[in-house]
Amino acid sequence: MGRRNQHSREQQREMAIAAAELILVREGFAGLSMRKVADAIGYTVGSLYLIFQNQDDLLATINERTTDAIYGHLRDAIEWQSEPLPRLQQLGAAYIEFAQTHPARFRMLFEHRLPPEMEPRTSSETRIRRMFELVESCVAPLMSAASPQQLRRAATTLWSGVHGIASLAISGKFKWAGDAEFRGYCDDLIGTYVAGLQQR
Amino acid sequence: MGRRNQHSREQQREMAIAAAELILVREGFAGLSMRKVADAIGYTVGSLYLIFQNQDDLLATINERTTDAIYGHLRDAIEWQSEPLPRLQQLGAAYIEFAQTHPARFRMLFEHRLPPEMEPRTSSETRIRRMFELVESCVAPLMSAASPQQLRRAATTLWSGVHGIASLAISGKFKWAGDAEFRGYCDDLIGTYVAGLQQR
DNA sequence: AGAAACTCTGAACGGCGTCCATTTGCGAAG
DNA sequence: CTTCGCAAATGGACGCCGTTCAGAGTTTCT
């Protein structure tokens, strides 16, 4: 066959990404292959390489969407909460909730690494910076007397900690007390850390 | 060829594990294959399946060694430090240090998941429990008035946080201030969290 | 010496990412 | 309406991968 032109490049791209995300959710990171994606959208493997540079390019694209999805989820979660501490705790809980609701996407976001010869994408870094500013904006009211450096430091520390809980929650490496306990650990981490902050 | 019996089963096992760890360090998780391991120890692929059930079995075995190595590293790191808070901070720093020194092994430990049909290994859980008790024993002097449940909770929360820092440190997803900053974030997390604990 | 038991091989299978010569069919030119 | 050029899509090839297993090779027992 030759040109069919049933779908524009952009349409194909969207179809491929959507199909890949579905496979990722259903079969996990390891089960996601270029061949399966091609099958799912009704094209052959070769065609995928007219849309994406290679598999890493496709995966990195999905990861960008995942970052956006997390950002949106966090943003929505704190909309109605204005009290500073519960707001920050809500933010943490939303992060963990996302990880538990979309474990395959969350895992791939942090486990997939671009090979060194592919230059990092500036768009990814922008998205991450944006998410980080959201965290900082929630920490700020709790340490009003702090310098920008101190604020940045506290936000980084705290968010790394929240990420650790989310990360271990979906790792399956530990038998935890209960599945619903993660929210508790998160509240504890944030609450106690902030208490420590304010004491200083 | 047939039986050569130059190496006992146990010797072969050790050789294979050592070779696999070397490949893991040199080429990363993705570059580690059964064929390369077999080549490295001078046997054919088929022979590896007389020693290990499958690749997951080999990887899980390596992960057990990694857990032991982390445990040993943590234990050594706090030996000379008896002051409670610095001791706990030293423990956290050692954890992050291990992750940075052996990123491939650390990553595989948390990223590799046994397929659901393989039953989890009791030995892995024992090792993890042992490591966790080490953490608890370092947290205990800092919250002497707490119940066992409170202690357990604080240790879990805190260690998840430390793990998050280690995890992000080697993820390469974020451009951090400086490579040596992780120790600072870790000290901050532990110091501030403990300050919060004692205030309550 | 011959048979039995054991060790190890090597080829085979299906799946993977990636590449590219070849084919197909659309749109423009005549 | 026909022809032609060229972009679009194919599909087979390559070299990897994990896994299996019939059979070849070696040792041990009788």
PDB file of N, CA and C in Angstrom, chain B residues 16-89:
ATOM      1  N   ALA B  16      28.127 -16.652  38.204  1.00  0.00           N
ATOM      2  CA  ALA B  16      27.062 -16.010  37.427  1.00  0.00           C
ATOM      3  C   ALA B  16      26.608 -14.716  38.095  1.00  0.00           C
ATOM      4  N   ILE B  17      26.426 -14.772  39.406  1.00  0.00           N
ATOM      5  CA  ILE B  17      25.981 -13.578  40.124  1.00  0.00           C
ATOM      6  C   ILE B  17      27.013 -12.469  40.020  1.00  0.00           C
ATOM      7  N   ALA B  18      28.278 -12.847  40.214  1.00  0.00           N
ATOM      8  CA  ALA B  18      29.342 -11.844  40.140  1.00  0.00           C
ATOM      9  C   ALA B  18      29.412 -11.227  38.743  1.00  0.00           C
ATOM     10  N   ALA B  19      29.324 -12.078  37.730  1.00  0.00           N
ATOM     11  CA  ALA B  19      29.372 -11.581  36.350  1.00  0.00           C
ATOM     12  C   ALA B  19      28.196 -10.662  36.069  1.00  0.00           C
ATOM     13  N   ALA B  20      27.025 -11.065  36.545  1.00  0.00           N
ATOM     14  CA  ALA B  20      25.819 -10.268  36.300  1.00  0.00           C
ATOM     15  C   ALA B  20      25.926  -8.907  36.975  1.00  0.00           C
ATOM     16  N   GLU B  21      26.476  -8.905  38.181  1.00  0.00           N
ATOM     17  CA  GLU B  21      26.618  -7.627  38.888  1.00  0.00           C
ATOM     18  C   GLU B  21      27.579  -6.704  38.153  1.00  0.00           C
ATOM     19  N   LEU B  22      28.622  -7.301  37.596  1.00  0.00           N
ATOM     20  CA  LEU B  22      29.582  -6.500  36.843  1.00  0.00           C
ATOM     21  C   LEU B  22      28.933  -5.888  35.605  1.00  0.00           C
ATOM     22  N   ILE B  23      28.183  -6.703  34.881  1.00  0.00           N
ATOM     23  CA  ILE B  23      27.492  -6.205  33.687  1.00  0.00           C
ATOM     24  C   ILE B  23      26.479  -5.127  34.075  1.00  0.00           C
ATOM     25  N   LEU B  24      25.788  -5.382  35.186  1.00  0.00           N
ATOM     26  CA  LEU B  24      24.795  -4.406  35.661  1.00  0.00           C
ATOM     27  C   LEU B  24      25.439  -3.046  35.905  1.00  0.00           C
ATOM     28  N   VAL B  25      26.585  -3.073  36.563  1.00  0.00           N
ATOM     29  CA  VAL B  25      27.274  -1.824  36.883  1.00  0.00           C
ATOM     30  C   VAL B  25      27.793  -1.150  35.614  1.00  0.00           C
ATOM     31  N   ARG B  26      28.317  -1.968  34.707  1.00  0.00           N
ATOM     32  CA  ARG B  26      28.939  -1.399  33.511  1.00  0.00           C
ATOM     33  C   ARG B  26      27.939  -0.970  32.448  1.00  0.00           C
ATOM     34  N   GLU B  27      26.840  -1.722  32.294  1.00  0.00           N
ATOM     35  CA  GLU B  27      25.932  -1.456  31.181  1.00  0.00           C
ATOM     36  C   GLU B  27      24.520  -1.114  31.625  1.00  0.00           C
ATOM     37  N   GLY B  28      24.285  -1.147  32.918  1.00  0.00           N
ATOM     38  CA  GLY B  28      22.960  -0.797  33.406  1.00  0.00           C
ATOM     39  C   GLY B  28      21.976  -1.950  33.327  1.00  0.00           C
ATOM     40  N   PHE B  29      20.859  -1.722  33.945  1.00  0.00           N
ATOM     41  CA  PHE B  29      19.778  -2.702  34.025  1.00  0.00           C
ATOM     42  C   PHE B  29      19.413  -3.223  32.633  1.00  0.00           C
ATOM     43  N   ALA B  30      19.226  -2.315  31.701  1.00  0.00           N
ATOM     44  CA  ALA B  30      18.755  -2.684  30.368  1.00  0.00           C
ATOM     45  C   ALA B  30      19.800  -3.499  29.599  1.00  0.00           C
ATOM     46  N   GLY B  31      21.056  -3.348  29.954  1.00  0.00           N
ATOM     47  CA  GLY B  31      22.105  -4.030  29.227  1.00  0.00           C
ATOM     48  C   GLY B  31      22.449  -5.404  29.764  1.00  0.00           C
ATOM     49  N   LEU B  32      21.727  -5.799  30.813  1.00  0.00           N
ATOM     50  CA  LEU B  32      22.016  -7.084  31.460  1.00  0.00           C
ATOM     51  C   LEU B  32      21.171  -8.191  30.852  1.00  0.00           C
ATOM     52  N   SER B  33      21.815  -9.129  30.166  1.00  0.00           N
ATOM     53  CA  SER B  33      21.071 -10.231  29.558  1.00  0.00           C
ATOM     54  C   SER B  33      21.655 -11.573  29.971  1.00  0.00           C
ATOM     55  N   MET B  34      20.820 -12.592  29.896  1.00  0.00           N
ATOM     56  CA  MET B  34      21.255 -13.942  30.240  1.00  0.00           C
ATOM     57  C   MET B  34      22.412 -14.383  29.351  1.00  0.00           C
ATOM     58  N   ARG B  35      22.327 -14.031  28.084  1.00  0.00           N
ATOM     59  CA  ARG B  35      23.383 -14.425  27.152  1.00  0.00           C
ATOM     60  C   ARG B  35      24.731 -13.814  27.531  1.00  0.00           C
ATOM     61  N   LYS B  36      24.733 -12.554  27.918  1.00  0.00           N
ATOM     62  CA  LYS B  36      25.986 -11.917  28.306  1.00  0.00           C
ATOM     63  C   LYS B  36      26.562 -12.559  29.564  1.00  0.00           C
ATOM     64  N   VAL B  37      25.683 -12.878  30.504  1.00  0.00           N
ATOM     65  CA  VAL B  37      26.146 -13.521  31.725  1.00  0.00           C
ATOM     66  C   VAL B  37      26.763 -14.882  31.403  1.00  0.00           C
ATOM     67  N   ALA B  38      26.070 -15.635  30.557  1.00  0.00           N
ATOM     68  CA  ALA B  38      26.568 -16.957  30.184  1.00  0.00           C
ATOM     69  C   ALA B  38      27.943 -16.844  29.518  1.00  0.00           C
ATOM     70  N   ASP B  39      28.052 -15.934  28.559  1.00  0.00           N
ATOM     71  CA  ASP B  39      29.337 -15.698  27.908  1.00  0.00           C
ATOM     72  C   ASP B  39      30.425 -15.406  28.935  1.00  0.00           C
ATOM     73  N   ALA B  40      30.090 -14.513  29.864  1.00  0.00           N
ATOM     74  CA  ALA B  40      31.089 -14.045  30.815  1.00  0.00           C
ATOM     75  C   ALA B  40      31.640 -15.164  31.690  1.00  0.00           C
ATOM     76  N   ILE B  41      30.836 -16.173  31.961  1.00  0.00           N
ATOM     77  CA  ILE B  41      31.320 -17.252  32.828  1.00  0.00           C
ATOM     78  C   ILE B  41      31.737 -18.475  32.021  1.00  0.00           C
ATOM     79  N   GLY B  42      31.712 -18.365  30.694  1.00  0.00           N
ATOM     80  CA  GLY B  42      32.215 -19.445  29.859  1.00  0.00           C
ATOM     81  C   GLY B  42      31.291 -20.641  29.726  1.00  0.00           C
ATOM     82  N   TYR B  43      29.995 -20.402  29.900  1.00  0.00           N
ATOM     83  CA  TYR B  43      29.019 -21.464  29.653  1.00  0.00           C
ATOM     84  C   TYR B  43      28.025 -20.969  28.601  1.00  0.00           C
ATOM     85  N   THR B  44      27.156 -21.835  28.162  1.00  0.00           N
ATOM     86  CA  THR B  44      26.124 -21.410  27.210  1.00  0.00           C
ATOM     87  C   THR B  44      24.857 -21.023  27.968  1.00  0.00           C
ATOM     88  N   VAL B  45      23.981 -20.326  27.244  1.00  0.00           N
ATOM     89  CA  VAL B  45      22.770 -19.830  27.894  1.00  0.00           C
ATOM     90  C   VAL B  45      22.007 -20.921  28.626  1.00  0.00           C
ATOM     91  N   GLY B  46      21.854 -22.053  27.945  1.00  0.00           N
ATOM     92  CA  GLY B  46      21.063 -23.146  28.516  1.00  0.00           C
ATOM     93  C   GLY B  46      21.493 -23.503  29.923  1.00  0.00           C
ATOM     94  N   SER B  47      22.789 -23.454  30.148  1.00  0.00           N
ATOM     95  CA  SER B  47      23.311 -23.850  31.461  1.00  0.00           C
ATOM     96  C   SER B  47      22.818 -22.953  32.581  1.00  0.00           C
ATOM     97  N   LEU B  48      22.608 -21.682  32.232  1.00  0.00           N
ATOM     98  CA  LEU B  48      22.142 -20.750  33.266  1.00  0.00           C
ATOM     99  C   LEU B  48      20.794 -21.195  33.828  1.00  0.00           C
ATOM    100  N   TYR B  49      20.050 -21.892  32.981  1.00  0.00           N
ATOM    101  CA  TYR B  49      18.712 -22.310  33.418  1.00  0.00           C
ATOM    102  C   TYR B  49      18.750 -23.585  34.249  1.00  0.00           C
ATOM    103  N   LEU B  50      19.953 -24.119  34.418  1.00  0.00           N
ATOM    104  CA  LEU B  50      20.129 -25.219  35.379  1.00  0.00           C
ATOM    105  C   LEU B  50      20.420 -24.638  36.757  1.00  0.00           C
ATOM    106  N   ILE B  51      20.801 -23.366  36.781  1.00  0.00           N
ATOM    107  CA  ILE B  51      21.163 -22.714  38.040  1.00  0.00           C
ATOM    108  C   ILE B  51      20.040 -21.817  38.532  1.00  0.00           C
ATOM    109  N   PHE B  52      19.460 -21.063  37.598  1.00  0.00           N
ATOM    110  CA  PHE B  52      18.372 -20.155  37.955  1.00  0.00           C
ATOM    111  C   PHE B  52      17.097 -20.554  37.224  1.00  0.00           C
ATOM    112  N   GLN B  53      15.998 -20.352  37.905  1.00  0.00           N
ATOM    113  CA  GLN B  53      14.700 -20.684  37.313  1.00  0.00           C
ATOM    114  C   GLN B  53      14.496 -19.912  36.012  1.00  0.00           C
ATOM    115  N   ASN B  54      14.828 -18.650  36.067  1.00  0.00           N
ATOM    116  CA  ASN B  54      14.695 -17.773  34.901  1.00  0.00           C
ATOM    117  C   ASN B  54      15.432 -16.463  35.207  1.00  0.00           C
ATOM    118  N   GLN B  55      15.295 -15.490  34.342  1.00  0.00           N
ATOM    119  CA  GLN B  55      16.024 -14.236  34.551  1.00  0.00           C
ATOM    120  C   GLN B  55      15.570 -13.518  35.825  1.00  0.00           C
ATOM    121  N   ASP B  56      14.279 -13.535  36.061  1.00  0.00           N
ATOM    122  CA  ASP B  56      13.765 -12.879  37.264  1.00  0.00           C
ATOM    123  C   ASP B  56      14.398 -13.459  38.524  1.00  0.00           C
ATOM    124  N   ASP B  57      14.621 -14.762  38.493  1.00  0.00           N
ATOM    125  CA  ASP B  57      15.245 -15.417  39.630  1.00  0.00           C
ATOM    126  C   ASP B  57      16.654 -14.863  39.860  1.00  0.00           C
ATOM    127  N   LEU B  58      17.407 -14.727  38.769  1.00  0.00           N
ATOM    128  CA  LEU B  58      18.761 -14.159  38.872  1.00  0.00           C
ATOM    129  C   LEU B  58      18.710 -12.725  39.392  1.00  0.00           C
ATOM    130  N   LEU B  59      17.818 -11.917  38.830  1.00  0.00           N
ATOM    131  CA  LEU B  59      17.725 -10.519  39.248  1.00  0.00           C
ATOM    132  C   LEU B  59      17.310 -10.419  40.718  1.00  0.00           C
ATOM    133  N   ALA B  60      16.362 -11.251  41.118  1.00  0.00           N
ATOM    134  CA  ALA B  60      15.914 -11.224  42.508  1.00  0.00           C
ATOM    135  C   ALA B  60      17.062 -11.601  43.442  1.00  0.00           C
ATOM    136  N   THR B  61      17.890 -12.536  42.998  1.00  0.00           N
ATOM    137  CA  THR B  61      19.043 -12.935  43.804  1.00  0.00           C
ATOM    138  C   THR B  61      20.018 -11.770  43.974  1.00  0.00           C
ATOM    139  N   ILE B  62      20.273 -11.078  42.870  1.00  0.00           N
ATOM    140  CA  ILE B  62      21.148  -9.907  42.949  1.00  0.00           C
ATOM    141  C   ILE B  62      20.552  -8.868  43.895  1.00  0.00           C
ATOM    142  N   ASN B  63      19.243  -8.685  43.799  1.00  0.00           N
ATOM    143  CA  ASN B  63      18.589  -7.701  44.665  1.00  0.00           C
ATOM    144  C   ASN B  63      18.733  -8.054  46.143  1.00  0.00           C
ATOM    145  N   GLU B  64      18.722  -9.347  46.438  1.00  0.00           N
ATOM    146  CA  GLU B  64      18.937  -9.740  47.829  1.00  0.00           C
ATOM    147  C   GLU B  64      20.337  -9.342  48.294  1.00  0.00           C
ATOM    148  N   ARG B  65      21.309  -9.530  47.410  1.00  0.00           N
ATOM    149  CA  ARG B  65      22.675  -9.130  47.762  1.00  0.00           C
ATOM    150  C   ARG B  65      22.765  -7.617  47.953  1.00  0.00           C
ATOM    151  N   THR B  66      22.052  -6.911  47.080  1.00  0.00           N
ATOM    152  CA  THR B  66      22.079  -5.446  47.195  1.00  0.00           C
ATOM    153  C   THR B  66      21.503  -5.015  48.543  1.00  0.00           C
ATOM    154  N   THR B  67      20.403  -5.656  48.925  1.00  0.00           N
ATOM    155  CA  THR B  67      19.809  -5.323  50.227  1.00  0.00           C
ATOM    156  C   THR B  67      20.815  -5.567  51.347  1.00  0.00           C
ATOM    157  N   ASP B  68      21.505  -6.689  51.279  1.00  0.00           N
ATOM    158  CA  ASP B  68      22.530  -6.979  52.281  1.00  0.00           C
ATOM    159  C   ASP B  68      23.628  -5.916  52.274  1.00  0.00           C
ATOM    160  N   ALA B  69      24.016  -5.514  51.057  1.00  0.00           N
ATOM    161  CA  ALA B  69      25.092  -4.522  50.948  1.00  0.00           C
ATOM    162  C   ALA B  69      24.655  -3.190  51.562  1.00  0.00           C
ATOM    163  N   ILE B  70      23.414  -2.805  51.323  1.00  0.00           N
ATOM    164  CA  ILE B  70      22.927  -1.553  51.913  1.00  0.00           C
ATOM    165  C   ILE B  70      22.928  -1.675  53.432  1.00  0.00           C
ATOM    166  N   TYR B  71      22.405  -2.786  53.896  1.00  0.00           N
ATOM    167  CA  TYR B  71      22.357  -3.000  55.341  1.00  0.00           C
ATOM    168  C   TYR B  71      23.751  -2.880  55.952  1.00  0.00           C
ATOM    169  N   GLY B  72      24.709  -3.546  55.347  1.00  0.00           N
ATOM    170  CA  GLY B  72      26.073  -3.493  55.860  1.00  0.00           C
ATOM    171  C   GLY B  72      26.638  -2.080  55.836  1.00  0.00           C
ATOM    172  N   HIS B  73      26.348  -1.380  54.761  1.00  0.00           N
ATOM    173  CA  HIS B  73      26.846  -0.014  54.632  1.00  0.00           C
ATOM    174  C   HIS B  73      26.248   0.879  55.722  1.00  0.00           C
ATOM    175  N   LEU B  74      24.956   0.731  55.966  1.00  0.00           N
ATOM    176  CA  LEU B  74      24.298   1.537  56.988  1.00  0.00           C
ATOM    177  C   LEU B  74      24.874   1.223  58.365  1.00  0.00           C
ATOM    178  N   ARG B  75      25.036  -0.046  58.604  1.00  0.00           N
ATOM    179  CA  ARG B  75      25.543  -0.488  59.900  1.00  0.00           C
ATOM    180  C   ARG B  75      26.943   0.080  60.168  1.00  0.00           C
ATOM    181  N   ASP B  76      27.776  -0.018  59.174  1.00  0.00           N
ATOM    182  CA  ASP B  76      29.133   0.514  59.313  1.00  0.00           C
ATOM    183  C   ASP B  76      29.116   2.029  59.546  1.00  0.00           C
ATOM    184  N   ALA B  77      28.189   2.693  58.868  1.00  0.00           N
ATOM    185  CA  ALA B  77      28.210   4.155  58.872  1.00  0.00           C
ATOM    186  C   ALA B  77      27.898   4.752  60.244  1.00  0.00           C
ATOM    187  N   ILE B  78      27.106   4.044  61.033  1.00  0.00           N
ATOM    188  CA  ILE B  78      26.680   4.641  62.298  1.00  0.00           C
ATOM    189  C   ILE B  78      27.444   4.091  63.496  1.00  0.00           C
ATOM    190  N   GLU B  79      28.364   3.229  63.192  1.00  0.00           N
ATOM    191  CA  GLU B  79      29.069   2.532  64.268  1.00  0.00           C
ATOM    192  C   GLU B  79      29.717   3.485  65.282  1.00  0.00           C
ATOM    193  N   TRP B  80      30.384   4.483  64.740  1.00  0.00           N
ATOM    194  CA  TRP B  80      31.190   5.353  65.615  1.00  0.00           C
ATOM    195  C   TRP B  80      30.403   6.537  66.162  1.00  0.00           C
ATOM    196  N   GLN B  81      29.175   6.686  65.716  1.00  0.00           N
ATOM    197  CA  GLN B  81      28.396   7.867  66.089  1.00  0.00           C
ATOM    198  C   GLN B  81      27.329   7.491  67.118  1.00  0.00           C
ATOM    199  N   SER B  82      27.421   8.050  68.320  1.00  0.00           N
ATOM    200  CA  SER B  82      26.472   7.646  69.352  1.00  0.00           C
ATOM    201  C   SER B  82      25.446   8.730  69.685  1.00  0.00           C
ATOM    202  N   GLU B  83      25.749   9.964  69.362  1.00  0.00           N
ATOM    203  CA  GLU B  83      24.795  11.054  69.571  1.00  0.00           C
ATOM    204  C   GLU B  83      23.565  10.830  68.691  1.00  0.00           C
ATOM    205  N   PRO B  84      22.365  10.743  69.294  1.00  0.00           N
ATOM    206  CA  PRO B  84      21.191  10.265  68.547  1.00  0.00           C
ATOM    207  C   PRO B  84      20.898  10.970  67.218  1.00  0.00           C
ATOM    208  N   LEU B  85      20.758  12.285  67.241  1.00  0.00           N
ATOM    209  CA  LEU B  85      20.377  12.956  65.991  1.00  0.00           C
ATOM    210  C   LEU B  85      21.425  12.829  64.889  1.00  0.00           C
ATOM    211  N   PRO B  86      22.694  13.153  65.185  1.00  0.00           N
ATOM    212  CA  PRO B  86      23.709  12.949  64.138  1.00  0.00           C
ATOM    213  C   PRO B  86      23.769  11.498  63.677  1.00  0.00           C
ATOM    214  N   ARG B  87      23.486  10.605  64.589  1.00  0.00           N
ATOM    215  CA  ARG B  87      23.509   9.180  64.238  1.00  0.00           C
ATOM    216  C   ARG B  87      22.438   8.884  63.177  1.00  0.00           C
ATOM    217  N   LEU B  88      21.260   9.404  63.408  1.00  0.00           N
ATOM    218  CA  LEU B  88      20.177   9.185  62.446  1.00  0.00           C
ATOM    219  C   LEU B  88      20.488   9.868  61.113  1.00  0.00           C
ATOM    220  N   GLN B  89      21.053  11.062  61.212  1.00  0.00           N
ATOM    221  CA  GLN B  89      21.410  11.774  59.981  1.00  0.00           C
ATOM    222  C   GLN B  89      22.512  11.040  59.220  1.00  0.00           C
TER     223      GLN B  89
END
